[in-house]
Amino acid sequence: LSVPPEIPKEDGRPKWDNKFQYILSCIGFAVGLGNVWRFPYLCQIHGGGAFLIPYFIALLFEGIPLLHLELALGQCLRKGSIGAWNTISPYLGGVGIGSWMVSVLVSLYYNTVLTWVMWYFTNSFQEPLPWSVCPLNENRTGLNKECYESTAVNYFWYRKTLNITPDVTETGTLQWWLILCLATCWAIVYLCTIRGIETTGKAIYVTAIFPYLVLTIFLIHGLTLPGATDGLVYLFTPNLNTLKNPRVWLDAATQIFFSLSLAFGGLIAFSSYNPPKNDCEKDAVTVAIVNSVTSLYASIPVFSVLGFKATTGYWDCLDRNIINVINEFDLPEESIVRQNYTAWISYLNSSHPEKIAGLKLKSCDLQEFLDQSVSGTGLAFIIFTQAIILMPGSQAWAILFFVMLFSLGLSSMFGNIEGVFTPLLELRIISKSIPKELLSGIICLISFLITLCFTLGSGSYWIDIFDSYAGSVPLLVIAFFEVIGVAYVYKMKRFSKDVKWMTGRKPNLYWQITWRFISPLLLLIVFVAFVTLQIQKPASYAAWNPKYEGFPMKEEKVYPPWVLAICVLLAVLPCVFVPLVALFHLIKRMCRNKEPSFVAPEVFSCQGSNS
Amino acid sequence: MCFINLISLRNSSSFQQNAQNAFKVRLSIKTALGDNAYAWDANEEYLFKAMVAFAMRRYSSKSTTQISDVLLCNVTDRVSFWFVVTDSSQNMTAVPGSVVEAAIRMNRNRINSAFLLSDKTLQFLKITSTLSPPVEPSTPVWLIVFGVVLCLIVAGIVFLVVAGIQQRKKKNKESTERENLEEKGEVTVTVENGIPCEALDLKAGHINGVFAADDERFTSL
């Protein structure tokens, strides 16, 4: 009898070291860059505090049920997304493949965003910060023209970082500095995911907890900045009228959905490494609530800093006007200050209106500065960097900020990579003798080579395309089929029994109703509304073109047909696997039915696989 | 312009010429020095005239500009004024503006430091200052940081890969050693029913999983 020298794991599957690691990984996956740069923006444009109402309704009826579904599925079936859906029903295998495909596409472009963060991080060690000053032009007579017409921060982002081309069709050249940073980022991802959850489980302690520390530091510092209260009041003042606009509800539903990183397959992969008897219901509620609370918590320092920036901009505007007036009328210095500015202007306007008109003073309005709302990369790399220059000790704040962004993105990358890695390990294509280190190395190397195209001059336009098309519609479709698949193909009764076996109590009425009716309906409505809105306006993008008349405003351009074809391909490719695989199995069954030796496949049960 | 009164008394230079040769100066003392700001009075004006004369002399060794050759005019509360440099040897005509501009440009630093001001707070309105280029270190700083980060990561990867290979070698060696020992019959592992005790979960021997798992099959009392 050959004897294994050590106690084998129950089914040879790696395990989490402890429950905390698992919860932290799920939270790290869910909490990402979107919590910092998308949620505060949505809060601001959709009526401040009033946005929380549709947000929490969406959380209750869409976010938590779907999250619980995915965690329970992974824990019960103990396989990655492809294997799990194949087990539930071969006809639903396409859902798993679609998830896997989306994880691949998102991993590719997400790491490029981290590349930009790393570039800014390495540039934060200089004095003065490189995005605070404009470089001189060739003959040293003045500032660089492009920089002078826009701002130093814009110039550093669009020229020094992206070296952006004026059009998506102009590919430009590869930017060597971005290639270096990209290689580093993929090396970091490789280092952390080299042995799957054995290594990510250790790395997650740092990458998931560090952002909270930095957010707290920024919160404390942000609240001490002048103008912070203006920003916060502006953010949270509820305007209930906005709730009448259906766009607000759609944004709330999509934000919850994308924020929780559902339908990527990463959550299924994470929970598949759990012991089968684990309370996934509590886990799901915990992760969802922590994610939403983090969004709220992050919006406070973000808006304090934005309020500070708006106030500083407003003061600068006033000061410029004051200097112009003082110089024009040769008044003594400090005779006009911000407080008596309006009084002086009205006095001078009445006595010398032509001179005042000749000065062409800009009207300074604090509200206008606060209204300049930006989300996404613009918030982090343009607005926030500008605000950081104004703080004393800007290097330290810049370093902290970019390390925080990097950790947030990296912990989300772990989930994406697990969603790619775990199903590959289970597919019988890969032989068991290949060590995990080699497989993850190959995946990272191939991904690095593919993402080199995002370091071209037009790279950031392509990332926007991937973000809008690959990372949105397919997820909604896959999630819809997930809920329908579990509720009606696997049958809710069986699933409830499985969940009861795992958690020890039957899922109550809330879960039954949301899984069976509310969540699929909600997903369908969101999907239809989302697609309708996308189709209505022609797909356009904003290009940075220094030769444009309205520069520094961005030029609105329309995508050429071949780019549109790629957009549609990105959106459709993951979804198309769902019907394709179902069709394939249907044809296979019809062929097999004609053979007399047809044996019906076993009915799968969660408990059966583990006893 | 008050210059016309001063100069036209001595010769009949045209107004246009004078306008070209006169420069407006603007000082922002309070902005530069805050609480340590000094008041602009006749002594400061004297110093200014002296600095301009010094600049003219330093620029051209032939120049014999005296302090009295520099004329100040229209001093406001701002503090701003006009000045012009005259040439006493040539019947009090104004020195051409280009010469004055070149002289001031050459000695801008000295003039600034005499008043504890800078290019921005002591403005000669027609004279643009040459901008100093930003300090560029020989190796870009970001490359250094990047190099450090990359070295750390590569070290980490190499460490993990080597540790993984060593672990695998140890596992293989142990399993072959175990097999060798068994063949020699020297293994002292207690065996029960052909299965070593360590591999058995001893609890499983006491609780029979088949009967205890499914509570539902027992009818409730």
Short mmCIF file of C-alpha atoms in Angstrom, two decimals, chain A residues 82 100-101 103-109 111 182-183 185-191 193-196 273 413-427 430 434-452:
data_model
loop_
_atom_site.label_atom_id
_atom_site.label_comp_id
_atom_site.label_asym_id
_atom_site.label_seq_id
_atom_site.Cartn_x
_atom_site.Cartn_y
_atom_site.Cartn_z
CA ILE A 82 -16.12 28.09 -15.66
CA TRP A 100 -13.68 34.58 -17.52
CA MET A 101 -13.50 36.65 -20.70
CA SER A 103 -11.99 39.22 -16.17
CA VAL A 104 -9.30 38.92 -18.84
CA LEU A 105 -10.33 42.13 -20.60
CA VAL A 106 -10.65 44.12 -17.39
CA SER A 107 -7.32 42.87 -15.99
CA LEU A 108 -5.62 44.12 -19.12
CA TYR A 109 -6.74 47.70 -18.92
CA ASN A 111 -3.23 47.39 -14.79
CA LEU A 182 3.95 48.75 -16.94
CA ALA A 183 6.63 46.08 -16.60
CA CYS A 185 3.26 46.76 -12.35
CA TRP A 186 2.99 43.36 -13.96
CA ALA A 187 6.03 42.25 -11.96
CA ILE A 188 4.28 43.36 -8.76
CA VAL A 189 1.12 41.51 -9.79
CA TYR A 190 3.20 38.42 -10.55
CA LEU A 191 4.97 38.67 -7.21
CA THR A 193 -0.22 36.18 -7.31
CA ILE A 194 2.69 33.81 -7.91
CA ARG A 195 1.14 30.94 -5.99
CA GLY A 196 -2.49 31.96 -6.12
CA TYR A 273 -11.33 28.15 -1.43
CA MET A 413 -6.38 43.24 -9.54
CA PHE A 414 -5.96 40.22 -7.24
CA GLY A 415 -9.63 39.44 -7.65
CA ASN A 416 -9.45 39.87 -11.41
CA ILE A 417 -6.38 37.66 -11.71
CA GLU A 418 -7.96 34.98 -9.51
CA GLY A 419 -11.00 35.08 -11.79
CA VAL A 420 -8.64 34.30 -14.70
CA PHE A 421 -6.26 31.94 -12.89
CA THR A 422 -8.60 29.63 -10.99
CA PRO A 423 -10.70 28.44 -13.96
CA LEU A 424 -7.53 27.90 -15.99
CA LEU A 425 -6.09 25.69 -13.26
CA GLU A 426 -9.23 23.58 -13.28
CA LEU A 427 -9.56 23.16 -17.00
CA ILE A 430 -3.34 22.58 -18.42
CA ILE A 434 3.15 22.57 -14.59
CA PRO A 435 3.98 24.44 -11.37
CA LYS A 436 1.66 27.27 -10.45
CA GLU A 437 4.53 29.73 -10.53
CA LEU A 438 5.13 29.02 -14.19
CA LEU A 439 1.47 29.34 -15.12
CA SER A 440 1.05 32.67 -13.37
CA GLY A 441 4.32 33.84 -14.92
CA ILE A 442 3.10 32.95 -18.39
CA ILE A 443 -0.23 34.70 -17.82
CA CYS A 444 1.50 37.86 -16.57
CA LEU A 445 4.00 37.85 -19.43
CA ILE A 446 1.32 37.44 -22.11
CA SER A 447 -0.79 40.14 -20.49
CA PHE A 448 2.19 42.48 -20.36
CA LEU A 449 2.85 42.02 -24.07
CA ILE A 450 -0.80 42.65 -24.94
CA THR A 451 -1.06 45.73 -22.73
CA LEU A 452 1.96 47.29 -24.45
#
